[in-house]
Tab-separated table of C-alpha atoms (C1' of nucleotides) in Angstrom:
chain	number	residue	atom	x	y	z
A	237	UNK	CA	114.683	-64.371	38.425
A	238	UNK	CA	117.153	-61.815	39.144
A	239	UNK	CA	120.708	-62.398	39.918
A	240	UNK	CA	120.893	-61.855	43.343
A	241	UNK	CA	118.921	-64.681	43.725
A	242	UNK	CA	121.936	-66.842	43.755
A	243	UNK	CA	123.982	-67.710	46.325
A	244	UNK	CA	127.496	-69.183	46.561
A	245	UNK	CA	128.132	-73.359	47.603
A	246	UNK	CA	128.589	-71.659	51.328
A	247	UNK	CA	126.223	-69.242	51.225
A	248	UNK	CA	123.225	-71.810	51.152
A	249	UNK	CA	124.405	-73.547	53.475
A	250	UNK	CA	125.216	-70.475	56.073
A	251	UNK	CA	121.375	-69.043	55.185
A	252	UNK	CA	119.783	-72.536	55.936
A	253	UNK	CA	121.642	-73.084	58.944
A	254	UNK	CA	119.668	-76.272	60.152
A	255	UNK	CA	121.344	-78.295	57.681
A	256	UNK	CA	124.115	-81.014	58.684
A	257	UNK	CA	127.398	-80.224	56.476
A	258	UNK	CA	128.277	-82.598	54.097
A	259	UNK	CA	130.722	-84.385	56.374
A	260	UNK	CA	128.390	-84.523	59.322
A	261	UNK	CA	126.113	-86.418	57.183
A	262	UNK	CA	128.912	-88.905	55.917
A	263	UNK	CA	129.726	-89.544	59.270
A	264	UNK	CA	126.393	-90.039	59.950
A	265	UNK	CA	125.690	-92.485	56.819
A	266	UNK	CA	128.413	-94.117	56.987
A	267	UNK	CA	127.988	-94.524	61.173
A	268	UNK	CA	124.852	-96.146	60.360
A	269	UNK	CA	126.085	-98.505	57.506
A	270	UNK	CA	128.854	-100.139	59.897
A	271	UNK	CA	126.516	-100.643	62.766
A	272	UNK	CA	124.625	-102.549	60.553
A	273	UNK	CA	127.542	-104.923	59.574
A	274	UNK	CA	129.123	-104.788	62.911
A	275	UNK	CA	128.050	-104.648	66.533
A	276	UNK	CA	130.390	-102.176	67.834
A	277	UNK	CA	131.267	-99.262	65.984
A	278	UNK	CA	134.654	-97.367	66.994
A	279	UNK	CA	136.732	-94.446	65.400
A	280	UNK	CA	139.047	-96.872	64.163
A	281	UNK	CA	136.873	-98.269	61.668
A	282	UNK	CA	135.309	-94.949	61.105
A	283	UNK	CA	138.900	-93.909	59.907
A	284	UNK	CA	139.442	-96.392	57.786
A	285	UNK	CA	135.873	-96.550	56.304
A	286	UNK	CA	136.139	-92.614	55.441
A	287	UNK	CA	139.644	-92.217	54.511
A	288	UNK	CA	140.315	-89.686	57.506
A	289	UNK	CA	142.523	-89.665	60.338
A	290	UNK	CA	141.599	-90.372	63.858
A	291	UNK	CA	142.108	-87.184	64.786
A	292	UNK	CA	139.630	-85.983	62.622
A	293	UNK	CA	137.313	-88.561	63.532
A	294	UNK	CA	137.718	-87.755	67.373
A	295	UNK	CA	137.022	-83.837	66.478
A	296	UNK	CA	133.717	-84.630	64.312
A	297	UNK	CA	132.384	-86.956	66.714
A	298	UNK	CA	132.227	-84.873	69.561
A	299	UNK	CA	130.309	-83.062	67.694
A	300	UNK	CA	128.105	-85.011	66.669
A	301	UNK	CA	127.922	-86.134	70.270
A	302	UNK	CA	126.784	-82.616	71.500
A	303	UNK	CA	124.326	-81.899	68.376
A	304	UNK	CA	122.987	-85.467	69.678
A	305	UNK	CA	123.310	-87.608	66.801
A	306	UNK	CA	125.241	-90.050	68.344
A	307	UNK	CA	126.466	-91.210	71.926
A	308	UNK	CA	129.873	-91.837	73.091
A	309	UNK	CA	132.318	-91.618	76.006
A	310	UNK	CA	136.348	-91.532	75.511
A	311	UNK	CA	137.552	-94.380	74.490
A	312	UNK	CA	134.291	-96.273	74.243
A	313	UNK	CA	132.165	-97.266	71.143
A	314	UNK	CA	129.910	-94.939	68.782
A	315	UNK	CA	126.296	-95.344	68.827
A	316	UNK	CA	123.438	-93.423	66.732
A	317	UNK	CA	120.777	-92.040	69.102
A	318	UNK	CA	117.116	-92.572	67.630
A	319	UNK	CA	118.038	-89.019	66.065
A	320	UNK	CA	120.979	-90.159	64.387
A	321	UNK	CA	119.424	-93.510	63.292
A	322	UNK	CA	116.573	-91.863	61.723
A	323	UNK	CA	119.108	-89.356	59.809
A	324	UNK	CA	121.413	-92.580	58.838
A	325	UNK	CA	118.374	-94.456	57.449
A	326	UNK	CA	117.618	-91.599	55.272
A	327	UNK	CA	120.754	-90.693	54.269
A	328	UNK	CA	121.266	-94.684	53.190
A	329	UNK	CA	118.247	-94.625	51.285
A	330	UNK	CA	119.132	-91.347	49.337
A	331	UNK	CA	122.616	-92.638	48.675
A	332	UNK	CA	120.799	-96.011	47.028
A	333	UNK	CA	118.252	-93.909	45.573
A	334	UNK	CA	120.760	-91.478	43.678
A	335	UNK	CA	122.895	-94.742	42.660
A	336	UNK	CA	120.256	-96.404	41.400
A	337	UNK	CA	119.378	-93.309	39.319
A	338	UNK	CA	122.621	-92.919	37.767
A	339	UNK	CA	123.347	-96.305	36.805
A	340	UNK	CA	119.925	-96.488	35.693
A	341	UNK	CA	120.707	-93.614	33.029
A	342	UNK	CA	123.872	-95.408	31.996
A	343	UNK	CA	126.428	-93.905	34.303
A	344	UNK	CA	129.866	-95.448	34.052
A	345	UNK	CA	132.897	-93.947	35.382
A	346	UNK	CA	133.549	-92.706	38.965
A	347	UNK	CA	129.504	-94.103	39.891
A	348	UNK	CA	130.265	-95.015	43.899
A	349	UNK	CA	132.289	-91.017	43.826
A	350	UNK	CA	129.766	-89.583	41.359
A	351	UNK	CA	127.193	-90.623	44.230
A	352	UNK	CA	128.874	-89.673	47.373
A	353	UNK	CA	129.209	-86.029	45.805
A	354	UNK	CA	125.977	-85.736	44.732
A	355	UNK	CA	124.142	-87.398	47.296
A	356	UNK	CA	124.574	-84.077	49.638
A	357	UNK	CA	122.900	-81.786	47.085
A	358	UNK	CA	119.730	-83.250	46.927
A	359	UNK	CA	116.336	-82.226	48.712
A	360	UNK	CA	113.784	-84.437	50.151
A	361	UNK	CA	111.369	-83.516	47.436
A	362	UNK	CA	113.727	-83.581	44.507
A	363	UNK	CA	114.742	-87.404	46.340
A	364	UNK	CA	111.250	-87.985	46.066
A	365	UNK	CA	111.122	-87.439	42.501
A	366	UNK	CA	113.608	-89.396	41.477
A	367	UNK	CA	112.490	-92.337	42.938
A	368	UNK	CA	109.531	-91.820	40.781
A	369	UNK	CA	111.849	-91.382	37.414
A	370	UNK	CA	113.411	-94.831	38.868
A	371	UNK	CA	110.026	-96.511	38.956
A	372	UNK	CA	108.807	-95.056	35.247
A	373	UNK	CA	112.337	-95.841	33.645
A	374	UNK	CA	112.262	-99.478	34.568
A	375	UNK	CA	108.980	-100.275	33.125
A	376	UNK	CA	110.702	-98.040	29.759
A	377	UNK	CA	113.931	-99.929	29.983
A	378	UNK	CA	114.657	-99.081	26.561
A	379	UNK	CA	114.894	-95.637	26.743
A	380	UNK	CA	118.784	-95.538	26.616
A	381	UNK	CA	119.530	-97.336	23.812
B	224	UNK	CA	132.766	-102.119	46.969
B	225	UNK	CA	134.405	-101.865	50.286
B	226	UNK	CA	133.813	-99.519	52.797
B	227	UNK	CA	137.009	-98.230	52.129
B	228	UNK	CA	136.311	-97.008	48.701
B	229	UNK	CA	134.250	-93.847	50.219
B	230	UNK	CA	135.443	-90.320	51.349
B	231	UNK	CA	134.079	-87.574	52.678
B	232	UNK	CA	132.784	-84.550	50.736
B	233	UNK	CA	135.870	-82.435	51.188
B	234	UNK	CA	138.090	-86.011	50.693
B	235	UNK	CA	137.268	-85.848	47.368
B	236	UNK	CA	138.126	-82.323	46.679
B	237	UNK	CA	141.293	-82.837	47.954
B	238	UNK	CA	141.785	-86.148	46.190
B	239	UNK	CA	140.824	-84.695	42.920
B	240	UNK	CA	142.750	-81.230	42.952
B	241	UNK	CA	142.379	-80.570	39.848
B	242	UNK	CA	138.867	-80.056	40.675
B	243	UNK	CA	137.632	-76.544	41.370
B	244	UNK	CA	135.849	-75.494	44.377
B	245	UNK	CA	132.464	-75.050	44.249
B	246	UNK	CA	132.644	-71.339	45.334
B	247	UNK	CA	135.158	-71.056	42.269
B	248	UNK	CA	132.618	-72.145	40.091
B	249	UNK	CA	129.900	-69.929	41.490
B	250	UNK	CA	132.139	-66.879	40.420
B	251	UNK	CA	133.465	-67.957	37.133
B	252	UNK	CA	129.704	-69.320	36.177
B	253	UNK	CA	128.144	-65.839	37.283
B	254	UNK	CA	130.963	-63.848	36.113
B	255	UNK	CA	130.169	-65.434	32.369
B	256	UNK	CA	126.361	-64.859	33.228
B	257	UNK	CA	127.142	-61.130	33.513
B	258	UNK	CA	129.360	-60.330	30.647
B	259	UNK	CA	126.597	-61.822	28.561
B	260	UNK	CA	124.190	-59.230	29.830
B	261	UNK	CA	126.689	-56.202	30.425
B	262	UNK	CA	130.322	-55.482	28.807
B	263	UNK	CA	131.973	-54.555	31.931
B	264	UNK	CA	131.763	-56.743	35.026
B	265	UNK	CA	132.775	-55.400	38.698
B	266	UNK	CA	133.201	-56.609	42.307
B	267	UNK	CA	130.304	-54.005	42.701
B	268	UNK	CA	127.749	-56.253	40.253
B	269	UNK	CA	129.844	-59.791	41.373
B	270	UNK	CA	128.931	-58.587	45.566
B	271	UNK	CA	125.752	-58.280	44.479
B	272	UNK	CA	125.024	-61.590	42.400
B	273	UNK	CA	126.349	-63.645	44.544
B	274	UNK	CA	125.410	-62.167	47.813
B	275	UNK	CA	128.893	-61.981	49.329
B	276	UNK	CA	130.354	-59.035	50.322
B	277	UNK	CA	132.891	-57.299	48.474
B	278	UNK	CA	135.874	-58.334	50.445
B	279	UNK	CA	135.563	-61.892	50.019
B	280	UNK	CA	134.916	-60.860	45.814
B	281	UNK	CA	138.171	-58.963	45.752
B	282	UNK	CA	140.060	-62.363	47.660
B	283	UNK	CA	138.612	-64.769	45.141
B	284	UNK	CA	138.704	-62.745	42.047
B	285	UNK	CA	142.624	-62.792	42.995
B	286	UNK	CA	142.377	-66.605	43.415
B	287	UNK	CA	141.044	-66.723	40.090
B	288	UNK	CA	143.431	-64.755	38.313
B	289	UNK	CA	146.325	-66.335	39.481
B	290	UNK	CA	144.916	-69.833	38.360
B	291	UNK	CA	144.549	-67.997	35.298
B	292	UNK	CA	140.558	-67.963	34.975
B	293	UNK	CA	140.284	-63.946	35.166
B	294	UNK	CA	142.260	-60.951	33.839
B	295	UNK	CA	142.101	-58.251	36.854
B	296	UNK	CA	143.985	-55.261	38.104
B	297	UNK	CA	143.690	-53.724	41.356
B	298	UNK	CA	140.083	-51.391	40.850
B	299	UNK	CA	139.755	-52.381	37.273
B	300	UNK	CA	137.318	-54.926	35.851
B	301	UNK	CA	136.977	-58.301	35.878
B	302	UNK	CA	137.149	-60.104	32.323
B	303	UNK	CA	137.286	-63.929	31.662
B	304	UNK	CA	140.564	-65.206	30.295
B	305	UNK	CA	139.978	-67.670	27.283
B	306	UNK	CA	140.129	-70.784	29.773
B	307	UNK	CA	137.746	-68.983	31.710
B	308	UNK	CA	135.355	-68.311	28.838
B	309	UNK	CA	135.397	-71.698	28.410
B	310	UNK	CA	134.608	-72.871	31.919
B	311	UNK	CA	132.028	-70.523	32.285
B	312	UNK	CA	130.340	-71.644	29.033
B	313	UNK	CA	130.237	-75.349	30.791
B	314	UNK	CA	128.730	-73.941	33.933
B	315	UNK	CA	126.222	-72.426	32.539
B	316	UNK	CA	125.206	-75.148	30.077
B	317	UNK	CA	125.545	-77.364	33.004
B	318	UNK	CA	122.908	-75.101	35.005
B	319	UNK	CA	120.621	-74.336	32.484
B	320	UNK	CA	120.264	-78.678	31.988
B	321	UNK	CA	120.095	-79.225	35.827
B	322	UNK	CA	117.299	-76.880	36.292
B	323	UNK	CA	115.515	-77.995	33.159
B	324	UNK	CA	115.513	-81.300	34.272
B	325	UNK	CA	114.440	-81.014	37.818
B	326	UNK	CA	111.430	-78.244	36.448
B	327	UNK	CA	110.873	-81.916	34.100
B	328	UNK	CA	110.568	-84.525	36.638
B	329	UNK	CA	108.348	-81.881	38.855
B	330	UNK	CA	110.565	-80.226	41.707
B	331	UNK	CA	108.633	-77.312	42.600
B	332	UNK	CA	110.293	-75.797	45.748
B	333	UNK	CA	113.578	-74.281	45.755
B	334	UNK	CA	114.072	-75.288	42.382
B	335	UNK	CA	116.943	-72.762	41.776
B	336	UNK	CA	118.169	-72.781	44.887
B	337	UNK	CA	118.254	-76.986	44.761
B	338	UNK	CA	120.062	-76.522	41.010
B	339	UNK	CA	122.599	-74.650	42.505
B	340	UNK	CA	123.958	-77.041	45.042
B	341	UNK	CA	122.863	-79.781	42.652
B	342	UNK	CA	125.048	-78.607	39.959
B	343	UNK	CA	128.659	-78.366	41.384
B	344	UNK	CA	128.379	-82.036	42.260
B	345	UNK	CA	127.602	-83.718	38.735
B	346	UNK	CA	130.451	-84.427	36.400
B	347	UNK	CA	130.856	-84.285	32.719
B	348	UNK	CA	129.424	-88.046	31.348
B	349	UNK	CA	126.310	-87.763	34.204
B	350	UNK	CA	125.322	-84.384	32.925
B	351	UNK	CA	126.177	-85.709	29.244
B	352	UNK	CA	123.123	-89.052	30.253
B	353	UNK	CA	121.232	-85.910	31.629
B	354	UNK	CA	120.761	-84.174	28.415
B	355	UNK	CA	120.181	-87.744	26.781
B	356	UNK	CA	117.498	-88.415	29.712
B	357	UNK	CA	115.605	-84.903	28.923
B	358	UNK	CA	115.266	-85.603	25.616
B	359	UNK	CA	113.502	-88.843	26.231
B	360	UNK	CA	111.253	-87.406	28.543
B	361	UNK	CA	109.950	-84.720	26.724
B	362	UNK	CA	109.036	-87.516	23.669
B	363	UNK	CA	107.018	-89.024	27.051
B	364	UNK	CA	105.848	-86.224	28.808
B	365	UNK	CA	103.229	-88.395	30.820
B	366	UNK	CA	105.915	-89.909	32.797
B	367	UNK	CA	104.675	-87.659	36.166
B	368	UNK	CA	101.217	-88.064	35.620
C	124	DA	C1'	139.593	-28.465	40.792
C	125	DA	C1'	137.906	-29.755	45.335
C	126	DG	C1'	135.345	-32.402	48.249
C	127	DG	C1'	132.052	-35.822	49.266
C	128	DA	C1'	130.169	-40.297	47.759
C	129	DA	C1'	130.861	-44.714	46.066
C	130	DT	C1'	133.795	-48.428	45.218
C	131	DT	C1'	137.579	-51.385	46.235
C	132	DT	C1'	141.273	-53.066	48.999
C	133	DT	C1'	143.777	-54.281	53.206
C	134	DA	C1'	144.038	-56.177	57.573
C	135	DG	C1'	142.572	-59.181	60.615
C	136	DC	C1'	138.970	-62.105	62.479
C	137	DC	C1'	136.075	-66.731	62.407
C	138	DA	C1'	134.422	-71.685	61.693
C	139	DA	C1'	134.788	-76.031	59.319
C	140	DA	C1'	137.283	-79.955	58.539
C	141	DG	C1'	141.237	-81.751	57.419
C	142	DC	C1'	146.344	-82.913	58.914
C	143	DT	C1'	150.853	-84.382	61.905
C	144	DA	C1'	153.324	-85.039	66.160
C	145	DA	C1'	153.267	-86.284	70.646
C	146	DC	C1'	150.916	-88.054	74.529
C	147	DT	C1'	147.540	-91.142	76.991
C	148	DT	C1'	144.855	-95.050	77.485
C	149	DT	C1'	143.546	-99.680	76.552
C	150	DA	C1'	144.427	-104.290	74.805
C	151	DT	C1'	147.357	-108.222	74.113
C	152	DA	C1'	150.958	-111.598	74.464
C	153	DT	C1'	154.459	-113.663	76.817
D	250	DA	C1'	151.949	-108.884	85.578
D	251	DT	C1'	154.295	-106.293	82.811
D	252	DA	C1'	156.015	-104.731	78.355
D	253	DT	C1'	154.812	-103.676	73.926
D	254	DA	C1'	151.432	-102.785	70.445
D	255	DA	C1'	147.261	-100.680	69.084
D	256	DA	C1'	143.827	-97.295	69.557
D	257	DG	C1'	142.347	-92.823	70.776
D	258	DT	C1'	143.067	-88.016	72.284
D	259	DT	C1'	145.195	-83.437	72.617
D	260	DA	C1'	147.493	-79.659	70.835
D	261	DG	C1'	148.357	-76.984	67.351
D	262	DC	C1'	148.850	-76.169	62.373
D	263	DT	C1'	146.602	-75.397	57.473
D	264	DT	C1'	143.307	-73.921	53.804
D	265	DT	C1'	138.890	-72.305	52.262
D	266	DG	C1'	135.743	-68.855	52.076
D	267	DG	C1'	133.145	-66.103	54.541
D	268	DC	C1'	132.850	-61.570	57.618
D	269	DT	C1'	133.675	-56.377	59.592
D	270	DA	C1'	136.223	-52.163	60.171
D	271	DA	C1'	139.193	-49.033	58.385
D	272	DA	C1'	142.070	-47.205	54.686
D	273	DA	C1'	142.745	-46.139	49.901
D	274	DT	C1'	141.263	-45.096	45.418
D	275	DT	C1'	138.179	-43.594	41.935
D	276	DC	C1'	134.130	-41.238	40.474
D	277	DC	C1'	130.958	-37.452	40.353
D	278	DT	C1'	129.056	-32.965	41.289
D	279	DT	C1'	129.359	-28.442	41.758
DNA sequence: AAGGAATTTTAGCCAAAGCTAACTTTATAT
DNA sequence: ATATAAAGTTAGCTTTGGCTAAAATTCCTT
């Protein structure tokens, strides 16, 4: 392994371009936890639900409008396509999978933050993995104490 | 937990400025990875560890000595200050236990490249159930089988 | 000691993802 | 039905952390 292996935060995510950003897939995830609570999904409770001004909402949903993730029209409502429902399911089931994880190992402080930051980091097979580790440690519930 | 309680990726850095970037602690972990191998540490070697090009080194390294993590003068070299020793120690002990643990549970592609976004997003007591969580595993090594 | 090569810096650009202020559109209540 | 309130958009600013091109400095060779 030699050091220019490494790459900065940015640099990954410049050299693997396909990837959503961080944000994108918050929107997403959180896009998809609201339209399961609620009918109708608007920027408004987007805003509120991510701690970010409409603005900001307006700018990040256009484009996730044009990458088609989602459908919308000024004004209207926000909708997942099938693309963006299949990326909100996932990214739902990673963010349960990683919070299971850590409170499984006896996380405390900061757990729902702890999650949300790590959430982004981790690839499908390392997900994978995990949920593995999840299934082992509860059958070996004692192995925190 | 409302839905309130979340924030984006980059909500949280701002929320928690105390926090450094990840790109901050991509320098200050490599930097420390360097002086361990060689006594004098340049943009030159930091350009090429990191894969960024020497510009963006001589902007940060600037950052970094004005938050006090680096001693540097204009075409000199770069040396840790004791805080950045310090941070730099962490980083690295914080790498080394990410990748050791994903190599445990089985995470075969990417591995450093998945420990290197992993680790910027897991904070001190996680890392801390980590280490405890490695230790058990290797006293169970049958867990993945 | 001079001149070319290598290194570093400066200047200025870019995209992402926030923000505020001001405007527009839509919804609501009298 | 209209006035006001609420919601959403536009415009334009900011910071972070990259980049390239060009200038400056330092190093090395002869």
């Amino acid at each position: 392994m030699k050091n220019s292996d490494f790459y900065t935060f940015r640099g990954y995510r410049i050299k693997d371009e396909k990837l959503l950003s961080p944000s994108m897939e918050d929107y997403i995830e959180m896009i998809y936890r609201l339209s399961i609570e609620k009918d109708i999904v608007r920027v408004n409770n987007l805003s509120e639900a991510l701690n970010v001004q409409p603005p900001s909402i307006t700018k990040m949903i256009k484009r996730l409008s044009n990458d088609g993730f989602v459908n919308y029209e000024k004004y209207g409502s926000i909708k997942l396509t099938e693309k963006g429902i299949e990326k909100g399911k996932f990214f739902l089931f990673r963010h349960e999978t990683i919070y299971e994880f850590l409170e499984l190992i006896g996380v405390k402080e900061n757990l729902l933050e702890q999650t949300e930051k790590m959430e982004h980091a981790i690839y499908e097979e390392t997900l994978e993995k995990i949920s593995n580790l999840i299934i082992f440690l509860k059958n070996n519930i004692d192995f925190n104490s």
